[in-house]
XYZ file of C-alpha atoms in Angstrom:
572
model
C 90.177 -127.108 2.686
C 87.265 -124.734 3.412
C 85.780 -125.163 7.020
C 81.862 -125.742 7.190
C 81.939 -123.937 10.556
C 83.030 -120.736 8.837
C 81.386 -120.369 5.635
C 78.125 -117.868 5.235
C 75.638 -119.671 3.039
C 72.492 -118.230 1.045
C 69.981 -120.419 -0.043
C 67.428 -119.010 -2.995
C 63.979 -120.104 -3.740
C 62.930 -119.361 -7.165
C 59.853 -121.899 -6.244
C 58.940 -125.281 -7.991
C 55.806 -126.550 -9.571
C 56.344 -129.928 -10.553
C 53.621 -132.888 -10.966
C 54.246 -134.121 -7.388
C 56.045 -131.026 -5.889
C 54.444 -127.582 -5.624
C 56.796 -124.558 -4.014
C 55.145 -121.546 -5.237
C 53.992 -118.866 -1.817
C 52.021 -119.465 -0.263
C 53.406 -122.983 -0.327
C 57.205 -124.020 0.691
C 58.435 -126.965 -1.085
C 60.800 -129.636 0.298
C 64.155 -128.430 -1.409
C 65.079 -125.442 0.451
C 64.194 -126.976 3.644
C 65.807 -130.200 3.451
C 68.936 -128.404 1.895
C 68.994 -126.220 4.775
C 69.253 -129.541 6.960
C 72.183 -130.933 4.837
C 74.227 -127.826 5.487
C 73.538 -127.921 9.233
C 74.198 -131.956 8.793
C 77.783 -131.038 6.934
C 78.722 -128.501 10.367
C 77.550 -125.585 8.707
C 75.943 -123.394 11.853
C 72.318 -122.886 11.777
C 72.599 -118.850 11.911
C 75.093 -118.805 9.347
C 72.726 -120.100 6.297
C 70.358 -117.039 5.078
C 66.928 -118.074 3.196
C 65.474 -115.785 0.578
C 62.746 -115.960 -1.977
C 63.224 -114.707 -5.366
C 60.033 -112.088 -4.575
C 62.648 -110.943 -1.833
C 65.294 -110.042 -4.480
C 63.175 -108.339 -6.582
C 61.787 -106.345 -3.996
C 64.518 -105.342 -2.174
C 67.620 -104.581 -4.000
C 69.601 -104.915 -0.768
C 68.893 -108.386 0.107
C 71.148 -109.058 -3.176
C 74.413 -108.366 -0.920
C 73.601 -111.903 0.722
C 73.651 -113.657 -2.825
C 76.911 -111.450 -3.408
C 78.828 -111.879 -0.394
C 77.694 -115.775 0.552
C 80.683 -118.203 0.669
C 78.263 -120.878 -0.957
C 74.986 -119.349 -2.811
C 72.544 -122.481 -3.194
C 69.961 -121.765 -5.952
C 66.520 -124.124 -5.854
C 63.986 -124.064 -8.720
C 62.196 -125.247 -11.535
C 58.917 -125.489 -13.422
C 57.855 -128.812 -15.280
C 54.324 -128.122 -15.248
C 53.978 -123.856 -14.848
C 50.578 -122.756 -14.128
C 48.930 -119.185 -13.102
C 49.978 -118.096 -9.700
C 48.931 -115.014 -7.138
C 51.049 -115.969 -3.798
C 54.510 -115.158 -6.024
C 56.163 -114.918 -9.536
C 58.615 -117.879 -10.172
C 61.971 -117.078 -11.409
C 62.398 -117.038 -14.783
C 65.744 -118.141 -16.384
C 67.523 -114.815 -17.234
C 66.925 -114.016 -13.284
C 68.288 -117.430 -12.282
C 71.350 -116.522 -14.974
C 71.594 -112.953 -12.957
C 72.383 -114.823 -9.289
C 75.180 -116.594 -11.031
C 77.002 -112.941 -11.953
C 75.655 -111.681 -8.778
C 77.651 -114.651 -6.353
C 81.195 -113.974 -5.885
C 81.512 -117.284 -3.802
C 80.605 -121.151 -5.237
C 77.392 -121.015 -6.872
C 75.121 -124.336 -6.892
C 71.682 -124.958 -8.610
C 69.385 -127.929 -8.312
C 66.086 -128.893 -8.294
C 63.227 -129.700 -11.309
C 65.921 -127.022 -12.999
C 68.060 -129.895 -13.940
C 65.583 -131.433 -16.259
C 65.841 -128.060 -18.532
C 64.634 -124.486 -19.139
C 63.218 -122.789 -21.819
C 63.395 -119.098 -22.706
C 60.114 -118.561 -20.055
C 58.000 -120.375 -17.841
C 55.066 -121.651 -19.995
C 53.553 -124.468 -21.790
C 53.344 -125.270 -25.506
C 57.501 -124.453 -25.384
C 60.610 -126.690 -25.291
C 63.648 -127.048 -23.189
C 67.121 -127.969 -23.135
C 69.277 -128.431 -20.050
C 71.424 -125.241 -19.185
C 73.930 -124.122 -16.242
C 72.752 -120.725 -16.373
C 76.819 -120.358 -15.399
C 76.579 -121.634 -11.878
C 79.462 -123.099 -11.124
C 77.597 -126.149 -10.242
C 73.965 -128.520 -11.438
C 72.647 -130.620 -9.476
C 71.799 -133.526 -11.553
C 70.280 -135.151 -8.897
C 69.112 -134.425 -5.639
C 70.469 -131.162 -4.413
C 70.134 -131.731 -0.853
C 72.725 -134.418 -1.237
C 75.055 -132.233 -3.805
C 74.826 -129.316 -1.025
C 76.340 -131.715 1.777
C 79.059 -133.570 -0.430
C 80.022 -130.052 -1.581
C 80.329 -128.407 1.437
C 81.988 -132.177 2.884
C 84.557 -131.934 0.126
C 85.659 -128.624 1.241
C 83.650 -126.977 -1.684
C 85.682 -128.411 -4.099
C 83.321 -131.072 -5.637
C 80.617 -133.760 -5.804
C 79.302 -136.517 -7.446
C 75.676 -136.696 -8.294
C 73.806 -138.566 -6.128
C 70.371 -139.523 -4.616
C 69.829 -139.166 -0.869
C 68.293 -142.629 0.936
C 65.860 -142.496 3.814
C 68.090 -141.546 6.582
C 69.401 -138.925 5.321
C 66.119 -137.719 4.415
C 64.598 -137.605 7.818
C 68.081 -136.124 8.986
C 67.469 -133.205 6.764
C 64.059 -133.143 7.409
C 64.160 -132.226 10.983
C 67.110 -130.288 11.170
C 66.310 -127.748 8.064
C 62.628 -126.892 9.582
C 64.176 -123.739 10.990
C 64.569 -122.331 7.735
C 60.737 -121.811 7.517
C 60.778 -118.828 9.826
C 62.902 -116.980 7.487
C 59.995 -117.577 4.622
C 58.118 -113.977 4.675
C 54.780 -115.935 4.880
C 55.904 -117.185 7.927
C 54.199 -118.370 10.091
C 50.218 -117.852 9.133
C 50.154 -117.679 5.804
C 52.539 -120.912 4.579
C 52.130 -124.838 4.126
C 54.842 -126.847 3.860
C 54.578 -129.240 1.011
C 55.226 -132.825 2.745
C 57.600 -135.551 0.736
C 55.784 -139.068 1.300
C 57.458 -140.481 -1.787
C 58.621 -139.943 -5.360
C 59.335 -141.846 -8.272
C 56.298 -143.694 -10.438
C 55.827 -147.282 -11.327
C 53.883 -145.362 -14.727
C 55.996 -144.018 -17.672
C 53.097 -141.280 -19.184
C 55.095 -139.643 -22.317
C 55.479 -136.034 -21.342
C 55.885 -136.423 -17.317
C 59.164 -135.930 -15.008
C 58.432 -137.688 -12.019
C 59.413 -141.575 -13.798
C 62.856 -140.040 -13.984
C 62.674 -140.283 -9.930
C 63.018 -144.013 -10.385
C 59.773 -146.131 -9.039
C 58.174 -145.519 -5.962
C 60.539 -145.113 -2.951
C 58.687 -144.463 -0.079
C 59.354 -142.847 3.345
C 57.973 -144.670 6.897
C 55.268 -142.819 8.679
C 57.605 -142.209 11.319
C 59.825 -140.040 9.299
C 56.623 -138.004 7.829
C 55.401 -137.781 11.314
C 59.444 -136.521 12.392
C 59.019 -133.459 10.175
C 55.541 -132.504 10.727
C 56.568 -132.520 14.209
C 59.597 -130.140 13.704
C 57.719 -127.742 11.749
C 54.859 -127.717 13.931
C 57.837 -126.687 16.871
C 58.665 -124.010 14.109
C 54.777 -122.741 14.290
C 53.644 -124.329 11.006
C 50.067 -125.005 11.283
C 49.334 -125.977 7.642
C 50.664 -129.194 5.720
C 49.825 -130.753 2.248
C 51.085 -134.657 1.296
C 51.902 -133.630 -2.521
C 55.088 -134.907 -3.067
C 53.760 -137.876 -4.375
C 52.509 -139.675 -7.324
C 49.902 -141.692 -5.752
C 48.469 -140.877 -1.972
C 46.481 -144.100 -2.513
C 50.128 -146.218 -3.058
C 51.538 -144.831 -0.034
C 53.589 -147.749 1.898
C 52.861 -150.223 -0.607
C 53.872 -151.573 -3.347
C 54.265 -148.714 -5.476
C 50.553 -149.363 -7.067
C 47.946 -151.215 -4.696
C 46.607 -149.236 -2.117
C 47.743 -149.747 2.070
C 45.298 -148.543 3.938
C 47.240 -149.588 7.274
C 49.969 -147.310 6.231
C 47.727 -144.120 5.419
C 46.471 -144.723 9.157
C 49.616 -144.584 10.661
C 50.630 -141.696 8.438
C 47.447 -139.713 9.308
C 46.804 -140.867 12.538
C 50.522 -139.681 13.073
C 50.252 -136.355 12.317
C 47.151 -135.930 13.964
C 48.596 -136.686 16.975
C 52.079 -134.326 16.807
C 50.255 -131.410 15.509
C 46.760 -131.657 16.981
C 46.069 -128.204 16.395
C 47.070 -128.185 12.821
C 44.539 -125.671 10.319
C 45.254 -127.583 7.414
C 46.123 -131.644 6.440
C 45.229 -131.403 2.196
C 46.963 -133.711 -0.527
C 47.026 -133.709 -4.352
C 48.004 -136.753 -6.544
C 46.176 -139.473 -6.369
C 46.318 -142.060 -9.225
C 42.600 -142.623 -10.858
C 43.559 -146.600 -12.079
C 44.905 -147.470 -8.031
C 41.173 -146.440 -7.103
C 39.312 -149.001 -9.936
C 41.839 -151.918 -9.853
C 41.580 -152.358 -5.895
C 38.222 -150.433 -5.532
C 37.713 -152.161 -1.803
C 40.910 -151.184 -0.727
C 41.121 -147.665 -2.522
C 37.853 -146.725 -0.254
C 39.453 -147.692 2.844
C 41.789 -145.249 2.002
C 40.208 -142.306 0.964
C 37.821 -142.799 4.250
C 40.609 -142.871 6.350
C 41.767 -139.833 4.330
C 38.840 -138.303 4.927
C 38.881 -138.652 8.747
C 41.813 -137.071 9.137
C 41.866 -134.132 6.632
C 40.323 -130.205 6.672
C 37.544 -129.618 4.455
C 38.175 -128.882 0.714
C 40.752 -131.085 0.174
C 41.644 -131.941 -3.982
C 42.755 -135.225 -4.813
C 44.232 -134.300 -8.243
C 43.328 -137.588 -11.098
C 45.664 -137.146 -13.923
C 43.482 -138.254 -16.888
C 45.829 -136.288 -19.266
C 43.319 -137.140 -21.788
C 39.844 -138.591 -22.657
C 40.918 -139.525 -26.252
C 41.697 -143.123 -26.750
C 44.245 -142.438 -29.592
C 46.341 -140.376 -27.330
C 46.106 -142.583 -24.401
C 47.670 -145.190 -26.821
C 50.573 -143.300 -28.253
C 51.452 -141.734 -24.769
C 51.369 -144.474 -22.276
C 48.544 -143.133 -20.197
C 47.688 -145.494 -17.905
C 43.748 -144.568 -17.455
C 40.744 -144.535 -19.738
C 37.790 -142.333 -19.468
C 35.575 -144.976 -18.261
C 37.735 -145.910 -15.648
C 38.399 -142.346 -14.421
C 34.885 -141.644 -14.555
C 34.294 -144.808 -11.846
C 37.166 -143.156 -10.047
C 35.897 -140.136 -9.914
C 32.088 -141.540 -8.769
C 33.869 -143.464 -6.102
C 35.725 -140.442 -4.158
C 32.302 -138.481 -4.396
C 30.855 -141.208 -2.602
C 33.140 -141.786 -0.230
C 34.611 -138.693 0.390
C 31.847 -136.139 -1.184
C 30.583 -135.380 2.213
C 30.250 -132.064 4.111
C 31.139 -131.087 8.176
C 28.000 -131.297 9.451
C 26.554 -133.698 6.749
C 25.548 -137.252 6.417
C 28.345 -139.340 5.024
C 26.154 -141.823 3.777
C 24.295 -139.647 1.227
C 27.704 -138.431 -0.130
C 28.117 -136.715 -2.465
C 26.370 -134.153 -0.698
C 24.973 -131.234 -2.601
C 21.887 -128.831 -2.952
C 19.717 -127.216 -0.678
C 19.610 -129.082 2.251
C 23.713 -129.535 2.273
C 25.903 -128.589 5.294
C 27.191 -124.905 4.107
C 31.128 -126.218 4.083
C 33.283 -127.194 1.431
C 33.103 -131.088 0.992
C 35.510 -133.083 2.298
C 37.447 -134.438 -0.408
C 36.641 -134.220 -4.156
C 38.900 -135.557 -7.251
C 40.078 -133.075 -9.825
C 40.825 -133.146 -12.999
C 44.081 -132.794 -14.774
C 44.146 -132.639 -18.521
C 47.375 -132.087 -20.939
C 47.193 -131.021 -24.351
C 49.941 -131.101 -27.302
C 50.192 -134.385 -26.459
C 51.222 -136.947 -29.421
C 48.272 -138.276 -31.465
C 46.054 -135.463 -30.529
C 43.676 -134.140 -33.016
C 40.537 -132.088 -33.219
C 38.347 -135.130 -31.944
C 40.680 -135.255 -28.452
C 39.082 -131.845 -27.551
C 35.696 -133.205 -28.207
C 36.542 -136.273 -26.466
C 37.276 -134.401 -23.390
C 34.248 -132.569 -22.836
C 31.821 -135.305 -23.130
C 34.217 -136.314 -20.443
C 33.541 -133.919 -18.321
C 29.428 -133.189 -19.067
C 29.116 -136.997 -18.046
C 30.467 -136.227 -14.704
C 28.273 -133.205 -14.558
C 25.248 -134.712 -15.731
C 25.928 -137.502 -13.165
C 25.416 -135.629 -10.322
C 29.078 -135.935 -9.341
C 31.452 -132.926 -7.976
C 34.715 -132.060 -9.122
C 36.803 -129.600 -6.853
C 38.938 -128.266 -10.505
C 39.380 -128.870 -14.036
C 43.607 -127.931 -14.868
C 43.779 -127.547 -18.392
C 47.180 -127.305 -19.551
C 49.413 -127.465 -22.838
C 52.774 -129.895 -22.658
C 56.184 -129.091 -21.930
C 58.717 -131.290 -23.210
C 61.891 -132.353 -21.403
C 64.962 -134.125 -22.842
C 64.453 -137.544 -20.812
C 60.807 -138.122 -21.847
C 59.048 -139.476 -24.355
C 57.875 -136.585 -25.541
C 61.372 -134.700 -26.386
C 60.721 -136.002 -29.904
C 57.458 -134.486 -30.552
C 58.196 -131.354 -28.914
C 55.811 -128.402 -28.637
C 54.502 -128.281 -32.622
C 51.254 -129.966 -31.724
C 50.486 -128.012 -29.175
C 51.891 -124.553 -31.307
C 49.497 -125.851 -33.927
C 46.100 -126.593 -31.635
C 47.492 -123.307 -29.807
C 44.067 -121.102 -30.696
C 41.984 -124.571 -30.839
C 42.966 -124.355 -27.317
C 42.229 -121.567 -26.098
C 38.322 -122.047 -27.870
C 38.106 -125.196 -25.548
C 39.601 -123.722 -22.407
C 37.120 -121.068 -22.445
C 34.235 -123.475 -23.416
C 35.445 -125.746 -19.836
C 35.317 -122.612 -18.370
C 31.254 -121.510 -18.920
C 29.849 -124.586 -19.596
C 31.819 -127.023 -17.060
C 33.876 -125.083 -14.440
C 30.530 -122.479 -13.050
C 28.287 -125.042 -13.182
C 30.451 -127.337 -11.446
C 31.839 -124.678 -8.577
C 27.948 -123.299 -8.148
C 27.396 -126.951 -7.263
C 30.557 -127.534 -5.111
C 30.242 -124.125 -3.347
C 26.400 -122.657 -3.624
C 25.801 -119.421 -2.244
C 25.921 -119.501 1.507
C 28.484 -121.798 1.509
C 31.134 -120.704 4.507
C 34.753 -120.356 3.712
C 37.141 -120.113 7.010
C 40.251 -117.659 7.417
C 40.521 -116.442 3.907
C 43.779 -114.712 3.814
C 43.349 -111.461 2.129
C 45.791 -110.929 -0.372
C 45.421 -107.838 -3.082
C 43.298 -105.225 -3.796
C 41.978 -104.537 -7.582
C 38.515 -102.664 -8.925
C 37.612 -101.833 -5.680
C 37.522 -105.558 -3.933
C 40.050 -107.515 -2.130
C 40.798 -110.771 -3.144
C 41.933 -113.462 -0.639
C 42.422 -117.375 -0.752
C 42.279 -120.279 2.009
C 45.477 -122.031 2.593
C 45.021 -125.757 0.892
C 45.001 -127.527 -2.266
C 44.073 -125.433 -5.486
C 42.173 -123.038 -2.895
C 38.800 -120.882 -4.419
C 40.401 -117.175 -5.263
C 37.650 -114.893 -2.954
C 36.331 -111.488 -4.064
C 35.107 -109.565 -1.334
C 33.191 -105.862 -1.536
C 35.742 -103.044 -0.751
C 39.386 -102.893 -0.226
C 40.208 -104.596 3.451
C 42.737 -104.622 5.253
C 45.533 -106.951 3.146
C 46.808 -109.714 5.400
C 43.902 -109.882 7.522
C 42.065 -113.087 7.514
C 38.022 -113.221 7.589
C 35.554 -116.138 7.483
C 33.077 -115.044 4.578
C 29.957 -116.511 3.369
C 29.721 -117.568 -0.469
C 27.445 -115.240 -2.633
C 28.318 -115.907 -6.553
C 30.495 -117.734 -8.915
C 32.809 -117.201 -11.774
C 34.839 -119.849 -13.427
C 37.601 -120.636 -10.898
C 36.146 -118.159 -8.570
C 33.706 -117.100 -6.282
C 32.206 -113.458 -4.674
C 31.360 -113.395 -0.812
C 31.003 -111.376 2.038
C 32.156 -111.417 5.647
C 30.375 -113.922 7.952
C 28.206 -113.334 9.278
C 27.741 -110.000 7.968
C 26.758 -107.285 10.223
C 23.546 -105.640 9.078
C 23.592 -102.957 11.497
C 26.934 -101.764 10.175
C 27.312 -103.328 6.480
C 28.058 -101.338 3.542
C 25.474 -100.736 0.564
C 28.335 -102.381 -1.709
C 28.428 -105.842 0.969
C 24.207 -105.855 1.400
C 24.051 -106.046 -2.803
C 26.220 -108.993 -2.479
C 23.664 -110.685 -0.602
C 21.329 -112.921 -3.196
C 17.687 -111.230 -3.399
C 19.277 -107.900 -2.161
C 19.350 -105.142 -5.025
C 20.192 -101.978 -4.455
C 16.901 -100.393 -3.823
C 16.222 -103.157 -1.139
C 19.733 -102.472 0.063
C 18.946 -98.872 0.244
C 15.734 -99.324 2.283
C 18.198 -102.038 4.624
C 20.439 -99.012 5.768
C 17.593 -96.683 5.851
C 15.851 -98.568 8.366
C 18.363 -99.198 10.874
C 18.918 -100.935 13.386
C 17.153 -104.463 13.440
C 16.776 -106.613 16.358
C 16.685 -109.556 14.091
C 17.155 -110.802 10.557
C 14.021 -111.747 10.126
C 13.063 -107.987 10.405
C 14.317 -108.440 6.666
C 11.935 -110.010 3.973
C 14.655 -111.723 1.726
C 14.933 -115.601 1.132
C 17.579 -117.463 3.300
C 19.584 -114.301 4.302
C 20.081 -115.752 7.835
C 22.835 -117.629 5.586
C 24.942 -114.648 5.129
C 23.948 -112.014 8.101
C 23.305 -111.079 11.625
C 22.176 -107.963 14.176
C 24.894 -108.458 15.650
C 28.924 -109.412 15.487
C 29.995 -112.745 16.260
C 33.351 -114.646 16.257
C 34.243 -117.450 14.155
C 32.549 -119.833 11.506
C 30.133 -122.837 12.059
């Protein structure tokens, strides 16, 4: 029988995205972490068990000897819902199929992997469960699989589901894997478990197979925030849930009580925390106990950093397809959702809460507190021409409401054996495949600018964007947080730097700025063109005539939003 104490294990992310579970860099989801802590729970030594991303491996061929030589190689991935990413490239399944060859010792896999794979990571395709030729799946959690494993001498397990204590075990003990992320420590946020499981059973989604809602105490939240803030982690997100709103309850009305002591909590072991963001919060929890629901998202807002999503899956506007799927929300209703968290929650650092949502000219220049998104799936069964229409009268009603929305996902189905939706497969959306694309574009100009001008106008301030990559001669950085703005900046910068920058125009899902404040004693031509009411000729005349004592040496509208004489430290 094989010794924990002796036995050299690698553990390899190949990242998650899941409805309640996000993994992809900058993020670090929950499985590595907490399989880390079931090693070190089964008398594996902490500085035997070697963390590596799947960016790692493809970067460095070397770092492939630790795969090869590893008594026990632990594999964690999976996409059920695969979007666009910049932070990293999840691995696809002939790379996942490549660590199996590579290992010469046992060989586990586990994770959202277990529910299938398809030939790549995309929507409008099908899946079908697959080994991959590990020697082992993880059919349920893998954390649990890792321990019996390694328990049993590496000689087997049963498939099983970890309970509570075991959870906040594993928690604690695997936060040390963090500082082996390459992120570490100021560009990562650890995705936070709060529950899983769904009392809902929508056609296409994973998360039902978790079982309904099983929910951890605050304390045990609270445990692991508090190890990973030991570990240096300043930034956290609460997405490993269906339903922030549900949290300690009954698995659909709200507890307000409980979202106190789980803020309040974290608050209080990581005061000096950059980042407290969620993402799922159920649209029909916030109009069937409306009272309660705001409560929540007050207490919510208390607690969190500015710019915080609360994702509303609406899946669709169409009636029909809310029918034939099980989607537990109508428009109407998720419009009233969506009015309530603007008016709750739609307020800016600096602002008056009781005009929320703010917005306009006389705004605080911060992101808003916390605004719902959007989440719509297409491909779906029953959809027709009519459901795309449907949808964006959906949306032009928020905007011609006055309301915010932080994002609009637009996304075509996957189907997984286990769901509802196995049987339709991917021919609707293959059929509505250019349909789609039509649409998405249409969101894009007509919604999605508007929308983000509104949400972020120019001279809005964006702290510590974390610069990122270079391309047509700007650098492109993000904030760490939920669904954060991507940030083109004038000029290439120095990648990995972090600046505070000032909000000058908008694209779809995007937005230009400059440094704030920005120097105009030292700015470049490129930077002062930036500036709204700055062309180049005025820009021109700016460098010619320096140096100012004061911006209001400069005859251009409102530019004390964006500049200075003179450099200063920090955002307002």
């Amino acid at each position: 029988m094989t010794d924990p104490e002796t036995l050299d294990v690698t553990i390899v992310d190949g990242y998650v995205d899941e409805p309640a579970h996000f993994g992809v860099p900058p993020y670090i989801s929950t499985y590595p972490r907490y399989a880390a802590g079931a090693l070190v729970d089964a008398g594996v030594p902490r500085e035997q068990i070697t963390y590596h991303t799947i960016d790692e491996l493809r970067e460095d061929n070397a770092v492939w000897r630790d795969v090869e030589d590893a008594d026990l190689m632990v594999y964690v991935g999976g996409m059920t819902v695969p979007g666009k990413y910049v932070g990293g490239t999840p691995a696809e399944p002939d790379e996942v199929r490549e660590l199996a060859w590579t290992a010469d010792g046992t060989s586990i896999m586990g994770g959202p992997v277990r529910f299938g794979v398809g030939e790549a990571n995309e929507g409008a395709s099908e899946t079908a469960r697959d080994d991959l030729d590990f020697d082992f799946l993880a059919m349920a959690d893998v954390e649990a699989a890792v321990f019996d494993l390694v328990d049993s001498g590496l000689e087997g397990f049963n498939d099983r589901y970890r309970d509570i204590e075991e959870e906040t075990r594993w928690a604690r003990a695997g936060a040390f894997v963090v500082e082996q992320h390459p992120n570490h420590p100021d560009y990562l946020i650890c995705e936070m478990e709060t529950s899983r499981g769904c009392p809902y059973r929508c056609s296409f989604c994973t998360e039902p197979m978790y079982g309904n809602p099983d929910f951890r105490p605050p304390e045990s939240v609270v445990d692991e925030v508090d190890a990973l803030s030991d570990r240096g982690v300043k930034h956290f997100r609460l997405g490993r849930q269906a339903d922030i709103l549900a949290y300690g309850g009954d698995g659909e009305a709200p507890n307000p009580d409980a979202l106190r002591r789980l803020y309040g909590g974290i608050r209080d072991v990581a005061p000096d925390l950059e980042t407290l963001h969620l993402d799922n919060m159920n649209p029909i929890t916030v109009v069937k106990w409306p009272e309660k629901a705001r409560e929540g998202i007050r207490i919510i807002a208390e607690h969190n950093t500015p710019g915080d999503t609360a994702a509303f899956g609406l899946e669709s506007a169409d009636p029909n397809v809310m029918s034939d799927n099980n989607l537990n929300v109508t428009a109407d209703q998720c419009f009233e959702a969506v009015k309530i968290v603007n008016e709750v929650a739609g307020w800016r650092p600096g602002g008056d809460k009781d005009t929320a949502p703010n917005f306009g000219d006389d705004a605080a220049r911060r992101l808003p507190k916390l605004l719902p998104g959007i989440n719509l799936v297409h491909g779906l069964k029953g959809e027709t021409r009519e459901t795309f229409e449907h949808n964006k009268r959906f949306l032009q009603r928020v905007y011609d409401e006055g309301l915010m929305l932080r994002r609009v996902n637009i996304r075509q189905v996957m189907a997984f054996e286990g769901t509802d939706m196995a049987d339709t497969g991917a021919e609707i959306a293959k059929d509505h495949k250019q349909l789609f694309k039509q649409y998405k574009q249409e969101v894009r100009e007509t919604i999605d600018n508007p929308m983000l001008q509104r949400v972020a106008p120019p001279g809005t301030v964006l702290p510590d964007v974390h610069l990122e990559y270079h391309q047509d001669g700007k650098t492109f950085g993000r904030q760490l947080g939920t669904y954060p703005l991507l940030v083109g900046i004038p000029g290439e910068r120095e990648l990995g730097s972090v600046v505070d920058i000032a909000v000058t125009d908008h694209g779809y899902r995007s937005v230009t700025g400059v440094p704030y404040p920005l120097d105009l004693n030292s700015a470049s031509m490129n930077e002062l063109t930036e500036i709204p009411g700055i062309g180049r000729s005025t820009a021109g005349d700016v460098v010619v005539n320096r140096p100012y004592e004061s911006v209001g040496d400069i005859d251009v509208a409102s530019i004390e939003r964006f500049a200075t004489t003179q450099s200063q430290e920090g955002a307002d």
